[in-house]
Amino acid sequence: DQQVKQNSPSLSVQEGRISILNCDYTNSMFDYFLWYKKYPAEGPTFLISISSIKDKNEDGRFTVFLNKSAKHLSLHIVPSQPGDSAVYFCAASVAGGFKTIFGAGTRLFVKA
Amino acid sequence: EPEVTQTPSHQVTQMGQEVILRCVPISNHLYFYWYRQILGQKVEFLVSFYNNEISEKSEIFDDQFSVERPDGSNFTLKIRSTKLEDSAMYFCASTQDTANQPQHFGDGTRLSIL
């Protein structure tokens, strides 16, 4: 079951530069997408979300872009900070549904 | 900020034994979830629970698994006869509304089956 895919297991970025994390999905019924951040020994923490009626949502340094025709979304972090180093999970759900499908995660390293 | 709390943080159990993982969701939340993450793999949905019944479950959630809300605060996951492959991090989550809301996760229980 690979409905949500994060093809890059890791990403290394210099502090102050942009981090771009990518996610693809296969289920066209998904209409709500989220990014979670996870530190070791902690549960996932919600970061930002986007509904399928939008193509962009911004919250401070974090912006999520959604391309429905390509079934692709991305998370941009600008500027990246060392504290952003974590595993980032892309997730998706269906309106009125009861489950969220997660990708495999991308480990982000932000170097000082 | 209210938190989802899970106990214990680490559970070690002999294969074949029953185990109960406990969660206290955020108090005004109505929807509850269990996920698991096998080491190095993705977070996998197990089950969702609303109004004292299962709303949806995955193929992983077979007859060996059950969930219960025994009182107004706790939400438990029981594995009846544990197998080696049940070793994983188990995360509880809750939302006020359906899955189309960010889920609040606990810090997980690491289950080790020997």
GROMACS .gro file of N, CA and C in nm, chain B residues 50-107:
model
  174
  162TYR      N    1  -1.490   0.599   1.742
  162TYR     CA    2  -1.578   0.713   1.769
  162TYR      C    3  -1.708   0.661   1.827
  163ASN      N    4  -1.757   0.729   1.927
  163ASN     CA    5  -1.888   0.695   1.984
  163ASN      C    6  -1.891   0.549   2.029
  164ASN      N    7  -1.783   0.507   2.090
  164ASN     CA    8  -1.772   0.373   2.148
  164ASN      C    9  -1.774   0.259   2.048
  165GLU      N   10  -1.738   0.290   1.924
  165GLU     CA   11  -1.724   0.180   1.830
  165GLU      C   12  -1.617   0.211   1.727
  166ILE      N   13  -1.567   0.106   1.665
  166ILE     CA   14  -1.465   0.122   1.561
  166ILE      C   15  -1.528   0.185   1.438
  167SER      N   16  -1.464   0.294   1.389
  167SER     CA   17  -1.511   0.362   1.268
  167SER      C   18  -1.448   0.301   1.144
  168GLU      N   19  -1.320   0.271   1.156
  168GLU     CA   20  -1.248   0.215   1.043
  168GLU      C   21  -1.126   0.141   1.096
  169LYS      N   22  -1.086   0.037   1.027
  169LYS     CA   23  -0.966  -0.035   1.067
  169LYS      C   24  -0.890  -0.080   0.943
  170SER      N   25  -0.761  -0.101   0.961
  170SER     CA   26  -0.678  -0.147   0.849
  170SER      C   27  -0.668  -0.299   0.852
  171GLU      N   28  -0.605  -0.351   0.748
  171GLU     CA   29  -0.588  -0.497   0.739
  171GLU      C   30  -0.491  -0.548   0.846
  172ILE      N   31  -0.412  -0.459   0.902
  172ILE     CA   32  -0.322  -0.499   1.011
  172ILE      C   33  -0.402  -0.534   1.135
  173PHE      N   34  -0.511  -0.463   1.156
  173PHE     CA   35  -0.594  -0.475   1.277
  173PHE      C   36  -0.679  -0.601   1.266
  174ASP      N   37  -0.618  -0.716   1.295
  174ASP     CA   38  -0.691  -0.843   1.283
  174ASP      C   39  -0.752  -0.882   1.418
  175ASP      N   40  -0.795  -1.006   1.429
  175ASP     CA   41  -0.867  -1.051   1.549
  175ASP      C   42  -0.782  -1.049   1.675
  176GLN      N   43  -0.650  -1.037   1.659
  176GLN     CA   44  -0.563  -1.031   1.776
  176GLN      C   45  -0.567  -0.894   1.844
  177PHE      N   46  -0.620  -0.795   1.773
  177PHE     CA   47  -0.624  -0.658   1.825
  177PHE      C   48  -0.766  -0.622   1.869
  178SER      N   49  -0.772  -0.541   1.972
  178SER     CA   50  -0.900  -0.483   2.011
  178SER      C   51  -0.874  -0.347   2.076
  179VAL      N   52  -0.977  -0.263   2.071
  179VAL     CA   53  -0.968  -0.132   2.135
  179VAL      C   54  -1.088  -0.113   2.225
  180GLU      N   55  -1.067  -0.027   2.324
  180GLU     CA   56  -1.173  -0.006   2.422
  180GLU      C   57  -1.156   0.132   2.484
  181ARG      N   58  -1.270   0.189   2.519
  181ARG     CA   59  -1.267   0.312   2.597
  181ARG      C   60  -1.339   0.277   2.727
  182PRO      N   61  -1.265   0.225   2.825
  182PRO     CA   62  -1.328   0.167   2.943
  182PRO      C   63  -1.392   0.270   3.036
  183ASP      N   64  -1.348   0.396   3.024
  183ASP     CA   65  -1.407   0.500   3.107
  183ASP      C   66  -1.404   0.629   3.025
  184GLY      N   67  -1.427   0.743   3.089
  184GLY     CA   68  -1.437   0.866   3.013
  184GLY      C   69  -1.306   0.925   2.968
  185SER      N   70  -1.194   0.864   3.011
  185SER     CA   71  -1.067   0.926   2.977
  185SER      C   72  -0.970   0.833   2.905
  186ASN      N   73  -0.971   0.704   2.934
  186ASN     CA   74  -0.871   0.615   2.876
  186ASN      C   75  -0.917   0.555   2.745
  187PHE      N   76  -0.819   0.526   2.660
  187PHE     CA   77  -0.842   0.457   2.533
  187PHE      C   78  -0.731   0.354   2.521
  188THR      N   79  -0.768   0.226   2.512
  188THR     CA   80  -0.667   0.121   2.518
  188THR      C   81  -0.662   0.039   2.390
  189LEU      N   82  -0.543  -0.013   2.363
  189LEU     CA   83  -0.521  -0.108   2.255
  189LEU      C   84  -0.472  -0.237   2.318
  190LYS      N   85  -0.541  -0.347   2.290
  190LYS     CA   86  -0.502  -0.477   2.343
  190LYS      C   87  -0.457  -0.566   2.229
  191ILE      N   88  -0.345  -0.633   2.252
  191ILE     CA   89  -0.300  -0.737   2.160
  191ILE      C   90  -0.307  -0.867   2.239
  192ARG      N   91  -0.387  -0.961   2.192
  192ARG     CA   92  -0.419  -1.079   2.272
  192ARG      C   93  -0.301  -1.175   2.287
  193SER      N   94  -0.241  -1.211   2.179
  193SER     CA   95  -0.131  -1.307   2.180
  193SER      C   96  -0.021  -1.250   2.092
  194THR      N   97   0.074  -1.184   2.157
  194THR     CA   98   0.172  -1.107   2.080
  194THR      C   99   0.265  -1.196   1.999
  195LYS      N  100   0.307  -1.140   1.886
  195LYS     CA  101   0.402  -1.207   1.797
  195LYS      C  102   0.527  -1.118   1.787
  196LEU      N  103   0.636  -1.179   1.742
  196LEU     CA  104   0.760  -1.102   1.728
  196LEU      C  105   0.739  -0.980   1.640
  197GLU      N  106   0.660  -0.996   1.534
  197GLU     CA  107   0.639  -0.886   1.439
  197GLU      C  108   0.550  -0.774   1.492
  198ASP      N  109   0.497  -0.791   1.612
  198ASP     CA  110   0.422  -0.681   1.675
  198ASP      C  111   0.515  -0.578   1.738
  199SER      N  112   0.643  -0.608   1.743
  199SER     CA  113   0.740  -0.513   1.798
  199SER      C  114   0.740  -0.386   1.713
  200ALA      N  115   0.712  -0.273   1.778
  200ALA     CA  116   0.699  -0.146   1.705
  200ALA      C  117   0.674  -0.035   1.806
  201MET      N  118   0.674   0.089   1.755
  201MET     CA  119   0.623   0.202   1.833
  201MET      C  120   0.474   0.212   1.804
  202TYR      N  121   0.395   0.226   1.906
  202TYR     CA  122   0.250   0.241   1.891
  202TYR      C  123   0.212   0.382   1.936
  203PHE      N  124   0.149   0.454   1.844
  203PHE     CA  125   0.108   0.591   1.872
  203PHE      C  126  -0.043   0.601   1.881
  204CYS      N  127  -0.087   0.671   1.982
  204CYS     CA  128  -0.227   0.706   1.997
  204CYS      C  129  -0.245   0.850   1.949
  205ALA      N  130  -0.359   0.879   1.892
  205ALA     CA  131  -0.388   1.015   1.846
  205ALA      C  132  -0.535   1.047   1.870
  206SER      N  133  -0.566   1.175   1.873
  206SER     CA  134  -0.707   1.213   1.888
  206SER      C  135  -0.735   1.341   1.811
  207THR      N  136  -0.861   1.359   1.772
  207THR     CA  137  -0.908   1.482   1.709
  207THR      C  138  -1.046   1.513   1.765
  208GLN      N  139  -1.080   1.645   1.752
  208GLN     CA  140  -1.216   1.683   1.790
  208GLN      C  141  -1.317   1.631   1.691
  209ASP      N  142  -1.274   1.634   1.563
  209ASP     CA  143  -1.366   1.599   1.456
  209ASP      C  144  -1.303   1.485   1.377
  210THR      N  145  -1.341   1.464   1.253
  210THR     CA  146  -1.295   1.350   1.174
  210THR      C  147  -1.149   1.365   1.136
  211ALA      N  148  -1.102   1.273   1.052
  211ALA     CA  149  -0.962   1.274   1.013
  211ALA      C  150  -0.924   1.402   0.941
  212ASN      N  151  -1.019   1.477   0.890
  212ASN     CA  152  -0.986   1.602   0.822
  212ASN      C  153  -0.958   1.714   0.919
  213GLN      N  154  -0.878   1.681   1.015
  213GLN     CA  155  -0.826   1.777   1.112
  213GLN      C  156  -0.690   1.724   1.153
  214PRO      N  157  -0.600   1.813   1.189
  214PRO     CA  158  -0.472   1.762   1.239
  214PRO      C  159  -0.493   1.674   1.362
  215GLN      N  160  -0.425   1.562   1.363
  215GLN     CA  161  -0.435   1.472   1.476
  215GLN      C  162  -0.327   1.506   1.578
  216HIS      N  163  -0.363   1.497   1.703
  216HIS     CA  164  -0.270   1.520   1.812
  216HIS      C  165  -0.219   1.384   1.857
  217PHE      N  166  -0.088   1.365   1.852
  217PHE     CA  167  -0.028   1.237   1.883
  217PHE      C  168   0.036   1.236   2.021
  218GLY      N  169   0.031   1.119   2.085
  218GLY     CA  170   0.112   1.098   2.203
  218GLY      C  171   0.255   1.065   2.162
  219ASP      N  172   0.341   1.048   2.262
  219ASP     CA  173   0.483   1.020   2.233
  219ASP      C  174   0.510   0.872   2.209
   0.00000   0.00000   0.00000
